Short mmCIF file of C-alpha atoms in Angstrom, two decimals:
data_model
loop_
_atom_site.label_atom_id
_atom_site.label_comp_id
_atom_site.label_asym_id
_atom_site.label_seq_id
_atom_site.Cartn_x
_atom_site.Cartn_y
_atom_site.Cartn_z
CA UNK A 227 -40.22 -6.70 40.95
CA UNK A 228 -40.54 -4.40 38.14
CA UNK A 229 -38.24 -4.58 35.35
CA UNK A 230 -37.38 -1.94 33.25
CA UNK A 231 -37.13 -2.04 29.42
CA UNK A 232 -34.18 -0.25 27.43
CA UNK A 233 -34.07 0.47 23.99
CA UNK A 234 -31.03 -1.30 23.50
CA UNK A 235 -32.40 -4.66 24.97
CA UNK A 236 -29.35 -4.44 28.53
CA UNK A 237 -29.93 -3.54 31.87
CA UNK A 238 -29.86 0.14 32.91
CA UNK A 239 -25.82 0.84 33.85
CA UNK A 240 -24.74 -2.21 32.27
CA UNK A 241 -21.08 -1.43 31.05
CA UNK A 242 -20.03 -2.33 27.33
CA UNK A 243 -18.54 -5.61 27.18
CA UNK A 244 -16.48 -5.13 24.43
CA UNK A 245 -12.90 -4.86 25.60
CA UNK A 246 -11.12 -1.67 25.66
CA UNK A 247 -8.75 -1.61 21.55
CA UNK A 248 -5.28 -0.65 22.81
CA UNK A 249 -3.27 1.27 20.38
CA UNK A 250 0.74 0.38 20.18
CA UNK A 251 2.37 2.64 18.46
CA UNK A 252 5.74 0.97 16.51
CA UNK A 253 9.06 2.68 17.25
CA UNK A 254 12.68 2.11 15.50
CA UNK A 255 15.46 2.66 17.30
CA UNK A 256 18.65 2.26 14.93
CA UNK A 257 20.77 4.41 13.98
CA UNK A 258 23.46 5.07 10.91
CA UNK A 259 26.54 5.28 13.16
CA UNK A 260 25.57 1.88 14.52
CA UNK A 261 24.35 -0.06 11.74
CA UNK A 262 27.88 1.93 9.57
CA UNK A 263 30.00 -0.41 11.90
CA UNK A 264 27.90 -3.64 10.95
CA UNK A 265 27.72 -2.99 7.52
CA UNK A 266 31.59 -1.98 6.56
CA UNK A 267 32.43 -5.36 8.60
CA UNK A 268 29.81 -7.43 6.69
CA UNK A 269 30.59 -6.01 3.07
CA UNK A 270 34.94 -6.69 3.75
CA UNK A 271 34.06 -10.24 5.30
CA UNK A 272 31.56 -10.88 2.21
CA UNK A 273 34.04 -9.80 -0.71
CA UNK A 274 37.29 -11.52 2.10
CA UNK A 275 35.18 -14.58 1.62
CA UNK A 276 33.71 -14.41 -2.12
CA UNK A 277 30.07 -14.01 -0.85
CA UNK A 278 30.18 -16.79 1.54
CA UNK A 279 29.63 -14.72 4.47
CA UNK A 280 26.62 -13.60 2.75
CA UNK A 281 23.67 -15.54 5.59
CA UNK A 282 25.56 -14.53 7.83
CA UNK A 283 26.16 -10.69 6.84
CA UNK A 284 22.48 -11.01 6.27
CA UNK A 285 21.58 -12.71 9.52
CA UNK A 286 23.26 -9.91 11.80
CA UNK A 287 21.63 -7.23 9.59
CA UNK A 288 18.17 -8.46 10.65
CA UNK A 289 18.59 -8.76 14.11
CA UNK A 290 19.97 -5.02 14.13
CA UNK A 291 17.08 -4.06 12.06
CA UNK A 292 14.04 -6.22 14.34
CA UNK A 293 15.95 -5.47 17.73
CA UNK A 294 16.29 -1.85 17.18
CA UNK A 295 11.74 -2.59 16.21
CA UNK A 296 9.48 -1.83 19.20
CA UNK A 297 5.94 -2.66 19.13
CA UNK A 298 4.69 -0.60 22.23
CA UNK A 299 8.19 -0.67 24.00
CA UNK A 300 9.05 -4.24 23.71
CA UNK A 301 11.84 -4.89 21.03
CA UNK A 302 11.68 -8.00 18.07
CA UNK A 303 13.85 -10.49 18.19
CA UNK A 304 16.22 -13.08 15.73
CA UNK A 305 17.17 -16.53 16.74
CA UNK A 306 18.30 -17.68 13.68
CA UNK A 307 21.11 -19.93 13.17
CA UNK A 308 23.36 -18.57 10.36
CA UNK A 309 24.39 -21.42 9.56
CA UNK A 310 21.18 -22.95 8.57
CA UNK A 311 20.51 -19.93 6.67
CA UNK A 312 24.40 -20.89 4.62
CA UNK A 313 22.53 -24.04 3.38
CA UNK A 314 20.07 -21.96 1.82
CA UNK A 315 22.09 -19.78 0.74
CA UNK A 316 24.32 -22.37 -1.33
CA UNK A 317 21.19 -24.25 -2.59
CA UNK A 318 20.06 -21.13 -3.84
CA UNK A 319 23.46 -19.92 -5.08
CA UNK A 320 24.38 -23.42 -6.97
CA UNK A 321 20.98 -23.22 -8.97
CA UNK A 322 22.18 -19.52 -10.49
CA UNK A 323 25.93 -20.79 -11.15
CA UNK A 324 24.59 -23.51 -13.13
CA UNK A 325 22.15 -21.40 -14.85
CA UNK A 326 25.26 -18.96 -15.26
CA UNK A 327 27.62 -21.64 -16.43
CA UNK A 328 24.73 -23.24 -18.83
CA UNK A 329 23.66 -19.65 -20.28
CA UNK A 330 27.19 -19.54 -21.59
CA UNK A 331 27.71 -23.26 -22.88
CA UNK A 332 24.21 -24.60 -23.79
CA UNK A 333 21.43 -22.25 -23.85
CA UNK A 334 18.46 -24.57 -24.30
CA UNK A 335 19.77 -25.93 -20.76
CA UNK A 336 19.72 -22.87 -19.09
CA UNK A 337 16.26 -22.53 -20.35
CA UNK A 338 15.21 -25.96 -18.52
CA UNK A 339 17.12 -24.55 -15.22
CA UNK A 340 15.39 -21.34 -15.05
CA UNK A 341 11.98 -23.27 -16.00
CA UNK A 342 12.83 -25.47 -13.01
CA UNK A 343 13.81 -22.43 -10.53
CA UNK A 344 10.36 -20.92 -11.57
CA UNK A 345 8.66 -24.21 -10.40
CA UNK A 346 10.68 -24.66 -6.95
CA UNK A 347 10.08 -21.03 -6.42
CA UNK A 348 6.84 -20.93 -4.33
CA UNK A 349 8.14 -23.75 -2.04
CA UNK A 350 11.19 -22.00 -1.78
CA UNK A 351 9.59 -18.58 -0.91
CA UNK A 352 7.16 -20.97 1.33
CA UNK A 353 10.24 -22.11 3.18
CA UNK A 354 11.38 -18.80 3.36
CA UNK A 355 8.39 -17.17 5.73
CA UNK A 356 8.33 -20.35 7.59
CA UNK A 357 12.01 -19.97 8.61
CA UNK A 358 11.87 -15.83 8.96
CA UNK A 359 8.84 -15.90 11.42
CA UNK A 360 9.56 -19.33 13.05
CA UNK A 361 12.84 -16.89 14.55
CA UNK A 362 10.96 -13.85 14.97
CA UNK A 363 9.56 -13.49 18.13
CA UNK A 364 7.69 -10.73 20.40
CA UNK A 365 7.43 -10.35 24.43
CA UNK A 366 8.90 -13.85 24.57
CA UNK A 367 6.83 -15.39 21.96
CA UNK A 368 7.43 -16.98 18.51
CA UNK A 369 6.01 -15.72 15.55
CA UNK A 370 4.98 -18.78 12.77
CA UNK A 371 3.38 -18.68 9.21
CA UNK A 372 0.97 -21.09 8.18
CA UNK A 373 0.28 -21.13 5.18
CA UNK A 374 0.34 -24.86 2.65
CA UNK A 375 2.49 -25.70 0.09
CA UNK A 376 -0.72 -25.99 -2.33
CA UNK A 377 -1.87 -22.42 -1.26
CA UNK A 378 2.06 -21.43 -2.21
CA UNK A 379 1.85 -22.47 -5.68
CA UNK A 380 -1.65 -21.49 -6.18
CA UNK A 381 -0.84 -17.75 -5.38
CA UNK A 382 1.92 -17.91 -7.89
CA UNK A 383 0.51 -19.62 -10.48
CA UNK A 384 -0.93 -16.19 -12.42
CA UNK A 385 2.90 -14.90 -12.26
CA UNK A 386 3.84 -18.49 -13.42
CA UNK A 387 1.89 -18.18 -16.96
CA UNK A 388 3.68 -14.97 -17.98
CA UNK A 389 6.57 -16.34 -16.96
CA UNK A 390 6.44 -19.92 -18.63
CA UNK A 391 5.13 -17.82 -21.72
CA UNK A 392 8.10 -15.89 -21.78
CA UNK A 393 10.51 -18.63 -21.69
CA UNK A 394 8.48 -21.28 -24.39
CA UNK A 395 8.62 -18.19 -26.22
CA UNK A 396 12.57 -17.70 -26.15
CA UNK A 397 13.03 -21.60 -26.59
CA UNK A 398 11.40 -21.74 -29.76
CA UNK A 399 12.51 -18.87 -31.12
CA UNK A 400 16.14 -20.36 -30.32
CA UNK A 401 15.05 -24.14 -31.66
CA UNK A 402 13.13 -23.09 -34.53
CA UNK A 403 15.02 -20.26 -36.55
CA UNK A 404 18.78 -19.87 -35.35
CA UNK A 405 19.65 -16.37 -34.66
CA UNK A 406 21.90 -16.06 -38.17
CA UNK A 407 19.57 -17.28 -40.26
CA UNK A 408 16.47 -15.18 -38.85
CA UNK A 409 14.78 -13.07 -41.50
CA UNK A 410 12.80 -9.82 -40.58
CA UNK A 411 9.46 -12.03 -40.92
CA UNK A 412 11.12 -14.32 -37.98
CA UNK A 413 12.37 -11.08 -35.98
CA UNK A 414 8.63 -9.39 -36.34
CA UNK A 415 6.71 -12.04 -35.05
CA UNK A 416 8.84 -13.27 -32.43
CA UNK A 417 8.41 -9.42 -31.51
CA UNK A 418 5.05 -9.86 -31.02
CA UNK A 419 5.48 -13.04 -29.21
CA UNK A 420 7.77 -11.43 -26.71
CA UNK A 421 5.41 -8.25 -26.76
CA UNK A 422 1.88 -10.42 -26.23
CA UNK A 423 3.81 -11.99 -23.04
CA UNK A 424 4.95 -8.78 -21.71
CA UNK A 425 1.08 -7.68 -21.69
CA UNK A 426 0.10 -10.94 -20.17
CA UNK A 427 2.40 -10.12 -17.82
CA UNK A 428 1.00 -6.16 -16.72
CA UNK A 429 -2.47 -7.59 -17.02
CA UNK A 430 -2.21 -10.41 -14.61
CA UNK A 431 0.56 -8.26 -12.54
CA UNK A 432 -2.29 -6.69 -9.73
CA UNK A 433 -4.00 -10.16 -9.90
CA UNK A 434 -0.93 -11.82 -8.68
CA UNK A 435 -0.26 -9.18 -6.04
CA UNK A 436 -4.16 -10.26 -4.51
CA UNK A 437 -3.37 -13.76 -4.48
CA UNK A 438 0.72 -13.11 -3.10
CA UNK A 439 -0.74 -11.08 -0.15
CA UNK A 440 -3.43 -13.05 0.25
CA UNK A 441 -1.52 -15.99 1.01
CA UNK A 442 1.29 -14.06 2.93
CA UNK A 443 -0.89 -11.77 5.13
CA UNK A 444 -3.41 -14.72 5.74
CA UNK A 445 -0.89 -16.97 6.48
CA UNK A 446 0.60 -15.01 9.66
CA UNK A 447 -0.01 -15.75 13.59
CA UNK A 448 0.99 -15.09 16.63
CA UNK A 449 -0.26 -16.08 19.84
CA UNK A 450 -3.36 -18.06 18.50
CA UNK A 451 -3.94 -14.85 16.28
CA UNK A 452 -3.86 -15.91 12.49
CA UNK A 453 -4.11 -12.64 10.40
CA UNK A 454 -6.13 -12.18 6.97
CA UNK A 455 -6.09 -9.72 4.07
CA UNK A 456 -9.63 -7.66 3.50
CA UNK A 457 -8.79 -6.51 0.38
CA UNK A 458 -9.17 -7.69 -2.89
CA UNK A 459 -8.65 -7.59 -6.55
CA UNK A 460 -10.68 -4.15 -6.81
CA UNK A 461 -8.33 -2.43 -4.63
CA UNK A 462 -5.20 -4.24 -6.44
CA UNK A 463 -6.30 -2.84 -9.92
CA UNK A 464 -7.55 0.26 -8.58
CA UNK A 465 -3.42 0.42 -7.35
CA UNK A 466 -2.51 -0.42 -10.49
CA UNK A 467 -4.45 2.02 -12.60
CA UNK A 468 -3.09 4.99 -10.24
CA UNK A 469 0.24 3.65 -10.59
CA UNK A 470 -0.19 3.89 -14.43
CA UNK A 471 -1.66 6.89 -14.61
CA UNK A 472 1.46 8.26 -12.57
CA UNK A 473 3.58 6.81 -15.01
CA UNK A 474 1.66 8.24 -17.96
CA UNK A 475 2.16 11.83 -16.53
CA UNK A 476 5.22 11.80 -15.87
CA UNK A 477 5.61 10.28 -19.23
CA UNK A 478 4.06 13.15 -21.19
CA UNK A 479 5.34 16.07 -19.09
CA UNK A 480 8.94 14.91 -20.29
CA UNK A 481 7.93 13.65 -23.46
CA UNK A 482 6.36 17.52 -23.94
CA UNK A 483 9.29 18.90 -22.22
CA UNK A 484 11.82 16.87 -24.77
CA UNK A 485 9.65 18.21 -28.10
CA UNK A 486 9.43 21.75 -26.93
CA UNK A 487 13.12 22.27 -26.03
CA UNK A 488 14.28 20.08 -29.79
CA UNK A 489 11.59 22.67 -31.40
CA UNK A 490 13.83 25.44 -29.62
CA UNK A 491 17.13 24.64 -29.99
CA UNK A 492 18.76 26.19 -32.54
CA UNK A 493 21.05 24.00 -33.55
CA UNK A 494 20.94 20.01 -34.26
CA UNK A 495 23.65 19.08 -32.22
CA UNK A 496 22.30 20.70 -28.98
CA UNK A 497 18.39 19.57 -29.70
CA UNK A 498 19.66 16.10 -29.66
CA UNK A 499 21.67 16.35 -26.82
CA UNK A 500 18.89 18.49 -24.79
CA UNK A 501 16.48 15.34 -25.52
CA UNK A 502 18.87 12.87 -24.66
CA UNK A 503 19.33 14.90 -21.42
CA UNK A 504 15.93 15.16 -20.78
CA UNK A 505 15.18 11.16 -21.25
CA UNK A 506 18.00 10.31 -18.60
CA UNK A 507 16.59 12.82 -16.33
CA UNK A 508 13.18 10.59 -17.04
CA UNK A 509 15.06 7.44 -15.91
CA UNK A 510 15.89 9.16 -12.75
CA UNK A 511 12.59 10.97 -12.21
CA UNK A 512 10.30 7.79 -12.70
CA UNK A 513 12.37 6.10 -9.32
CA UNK A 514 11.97 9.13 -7.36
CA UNK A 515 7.93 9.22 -8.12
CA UNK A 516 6.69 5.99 -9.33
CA UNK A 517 8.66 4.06 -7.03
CA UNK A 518 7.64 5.97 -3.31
CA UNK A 519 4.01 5.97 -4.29
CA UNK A 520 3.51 2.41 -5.08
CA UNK A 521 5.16 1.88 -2.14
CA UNK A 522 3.08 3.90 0.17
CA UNK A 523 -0.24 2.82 -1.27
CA UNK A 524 0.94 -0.51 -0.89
CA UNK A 525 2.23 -0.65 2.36
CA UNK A 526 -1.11 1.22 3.55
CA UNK A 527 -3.38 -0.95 1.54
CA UNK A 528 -2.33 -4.17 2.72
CA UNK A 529 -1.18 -3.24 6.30
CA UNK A 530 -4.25 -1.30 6.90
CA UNK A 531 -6.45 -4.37 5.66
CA UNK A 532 -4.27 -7.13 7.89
CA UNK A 533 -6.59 -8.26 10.56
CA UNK A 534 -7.15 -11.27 12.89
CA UNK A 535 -9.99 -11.45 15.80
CA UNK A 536 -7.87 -9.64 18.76
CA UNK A 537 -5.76 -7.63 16.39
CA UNK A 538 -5.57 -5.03 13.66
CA UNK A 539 -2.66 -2.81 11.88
CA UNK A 540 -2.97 0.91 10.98
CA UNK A 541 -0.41 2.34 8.02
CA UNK A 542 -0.38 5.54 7.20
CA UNK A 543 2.92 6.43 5.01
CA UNK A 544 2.31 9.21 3.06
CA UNK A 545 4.05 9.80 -0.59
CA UNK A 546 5.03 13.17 0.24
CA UNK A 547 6.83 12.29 3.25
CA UNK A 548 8.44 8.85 1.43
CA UNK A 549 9.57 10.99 -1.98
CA UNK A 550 11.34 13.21 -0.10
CA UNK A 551 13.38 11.12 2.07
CA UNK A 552 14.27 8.76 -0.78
CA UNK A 553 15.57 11.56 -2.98
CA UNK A 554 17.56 12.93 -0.17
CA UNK A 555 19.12 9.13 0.29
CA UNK A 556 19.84 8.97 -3.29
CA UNK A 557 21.77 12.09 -3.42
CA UNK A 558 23.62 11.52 -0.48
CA UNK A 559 24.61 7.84 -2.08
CA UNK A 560 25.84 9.67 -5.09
CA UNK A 561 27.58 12.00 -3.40
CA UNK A 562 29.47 9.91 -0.60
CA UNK A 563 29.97 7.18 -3.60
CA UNK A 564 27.81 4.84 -1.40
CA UNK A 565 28.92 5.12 1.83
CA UNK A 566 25.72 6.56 2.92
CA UNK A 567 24.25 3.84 2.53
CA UNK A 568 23.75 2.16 5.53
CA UNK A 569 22.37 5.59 6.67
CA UNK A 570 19.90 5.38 3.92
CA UNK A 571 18.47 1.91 5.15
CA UNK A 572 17.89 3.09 8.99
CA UNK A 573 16.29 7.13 7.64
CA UNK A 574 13.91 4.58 5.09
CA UNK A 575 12.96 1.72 7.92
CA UNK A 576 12.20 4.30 10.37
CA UNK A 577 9.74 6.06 7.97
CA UNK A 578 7.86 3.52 6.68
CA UNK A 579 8.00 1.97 10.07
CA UNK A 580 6.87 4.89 12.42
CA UNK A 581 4.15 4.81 9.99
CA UNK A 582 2.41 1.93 11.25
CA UNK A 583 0.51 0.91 14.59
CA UNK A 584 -0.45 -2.48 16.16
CA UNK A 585 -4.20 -2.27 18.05
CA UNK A 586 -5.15 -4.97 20.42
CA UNK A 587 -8.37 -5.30 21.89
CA UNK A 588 -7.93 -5.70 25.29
CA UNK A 589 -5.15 -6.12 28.16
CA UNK A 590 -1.84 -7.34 26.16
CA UNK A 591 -0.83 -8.88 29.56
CA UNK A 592 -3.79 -10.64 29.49
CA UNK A 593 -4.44 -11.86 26.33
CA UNK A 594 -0.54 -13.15 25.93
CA UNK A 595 -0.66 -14.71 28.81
CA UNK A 596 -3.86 -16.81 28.00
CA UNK A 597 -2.43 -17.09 24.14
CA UNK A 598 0.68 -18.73 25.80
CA UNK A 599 -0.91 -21.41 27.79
CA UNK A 600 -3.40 -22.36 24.50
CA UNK A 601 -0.38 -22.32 21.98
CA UNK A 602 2.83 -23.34 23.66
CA UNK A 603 5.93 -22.93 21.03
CA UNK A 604 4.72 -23.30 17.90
CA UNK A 605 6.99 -24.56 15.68
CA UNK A 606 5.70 -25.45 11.95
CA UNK A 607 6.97 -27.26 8.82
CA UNK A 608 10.51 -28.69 9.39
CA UNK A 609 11.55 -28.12 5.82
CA UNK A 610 11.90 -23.95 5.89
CA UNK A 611 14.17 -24.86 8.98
CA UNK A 612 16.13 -27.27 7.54
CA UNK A 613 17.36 -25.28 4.51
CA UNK A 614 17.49 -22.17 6.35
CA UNK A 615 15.93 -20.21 3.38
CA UNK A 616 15.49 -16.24 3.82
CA UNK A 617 14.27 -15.21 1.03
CA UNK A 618 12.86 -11.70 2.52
CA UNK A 619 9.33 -10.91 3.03
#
């Protein structure tokens, strides 16, 4: 028998192994009419009701939003029970009375409460992806995040040292010097205090992204699938410096704009009001840029880098595309004093939605079918259930 030798070390004809990557494209099917109807109903039953009906306005929102979602041509689904989300909602909303109540009566206390909201925060966001992909499900099957309560506070604990800063910083300065007897000495260098925090804070700001989307995007699976996040701090910072360099421009090109036209105007009166015109149209011009870009680089970067073995996402929103659609919402808003708003939502979730793609490698059939008999209903931590916490993801 002779055998024959091949460069790549198979036989001659041998097919590729590798399974075929099937591309699913992701589809949303709402519209503004529909989604009006829900949201008049759920904004009269939520002020009828002083914000109780708040879960549940929120509950029927997201099944609109994930049943009107197709991945290929099979819808999302909700099965969550509203009124396991109106536990969380009062745990959550009894924490911000007292803080409210406390702000108002004794300060130093309110300072403890938000110190303690900071601390229950990760479990509570924890909680909050259990219960929101525990009830999300796909072709039949459930969704479930995995990630530990350690791993929770761990990813927040860059955004927690800004934030305890912060607040040491405004409970001394309220213990040591009280606010009538401060001298400009006091006020200066509990300036800088406030000021040093604040920098803390942008510095450590891309760092905390890695280490939120780390946890979140590594914490996801489905069907035996658990995704991961290929990105990393480089790619965060590199974000973050774009971001700020948008900023910066759009900084100086109204800052420039606001000297030349006060060098021009004639008269005091209308230099001061030209500037002042000019800095509001800054406050509205920063939203409309800064806000689509970081969006769209976001979404891309960490969709794009969200991977398990079977599975990848593709994201492509472009700015462009994102400014222009958000400006248009915003105007509309403004000019139908809100009303447009639910029309807004569905024009913004199919954009960044239609935006995306799901490959599988392999038949889907297939490979659900043998996910299904391996990992039967999973299920998770009992607590996220229990309170019923959404906090969005």
């Amino acid at each position: 028998m002779k055998i024959i030798d091949t460069p790549d070390g198979r036989f001659p004809g041998a097919q590729d192994a590798r399974p075929p990557v099937q591309t699913l494209p992701i589809r949303f099917t709402g519209s503004g009419s529909e989604y009006f109807r829900i949201w008049i109903v759920n904004l009269l039953l939520i002020l009828v009701t002083f914000t109780l009906y708040w879960p549940f306005a929120r509950a029927r929102r997201i099944a609109y939003f994930q049943n009107n979602t197709l991945v290929g041509d099979d819808p999302l689904g909700f099965h969550a029970n509203p009124w396991k989300m109106f536990r969380g909602y009062l745990l959550v909303a009894g924490l911000g009375l007292a803080y409210a109540i406390a702000s108002e009566t004794a300060p130093e206390v309110a300072g403890v409460i938000m110190l303690v909201f900071a601390l229950l925060w990760p479990a509570l966001w924890r909680a909050s992806l259990q219960f929101r992909l525990r009830n999300t499900s796909w072709r039949g099957v459930r969704l479930a995040f995995e990630g530990d309560l350690k791993g929770a506070y761990l990813a927040y604990a860059p955004l927690l040292l800004p934030v305890l800063a912060l607040v040491a910083v405004g409970l001394s300065a309220s213990a040591m010097v009280p606010a009538e007897e401060a001298t400009r000495e006091d006020r200066r260098f509990f300036a800088f205090l406030f000021f040093g925090a604040m920098l803390l804070f942008a510095l450590v700001l891309p760092w905390c992204f890695v280490r939120l989307k780390q946890y979140q995007h590594g914490g996801y699976r489905f069907a035996g699938e658990r995704t991961e996040l290929r990105a990393g701090w480089r790619e965060f910072y590199g974000l973050g410096l774009r971001a700020g360099g948008v900023l910066l421009l759009v900084v100086l090109v109204l800052g420039g704009l606001a000297v030349g036209v006060a060098m021009a105007a004639r008269g005091m009166a209308s230099g001061v009001v030209a500037v002042f015109g000019i800095v509001a149209l800054g406050y509205i011009a920063v939203p409309l840029i800064l806000v689509p870009f970081v969006t769209a680089r976001l979404q891309n970067l960490v969709w794009a880098n969200t991977r398990s073995r079977n599975t990848r996402f593709r994201s492509e929103l472009r700015f462009g595309t994102l400014a222009r659609v958000n400006a248009l919402n915003w105007v509309l808003i403004i000019v139908t004093l809100g009303l447009y708003w639910p029309f807004a939502q569905v024009r913004l979730t199919r954009v960044r939605l239609e935006a995306m793609a799901l490959q599988v490698k392999g038949s889907v059939n297939d490979w659900l079918a043998n996910a299904q008999q391996r990992d039967v209903g999973p299920l998770g931590d009992a607590a996220g259930d229990f309170f019923g916490i959404d906090l969005g993801l």
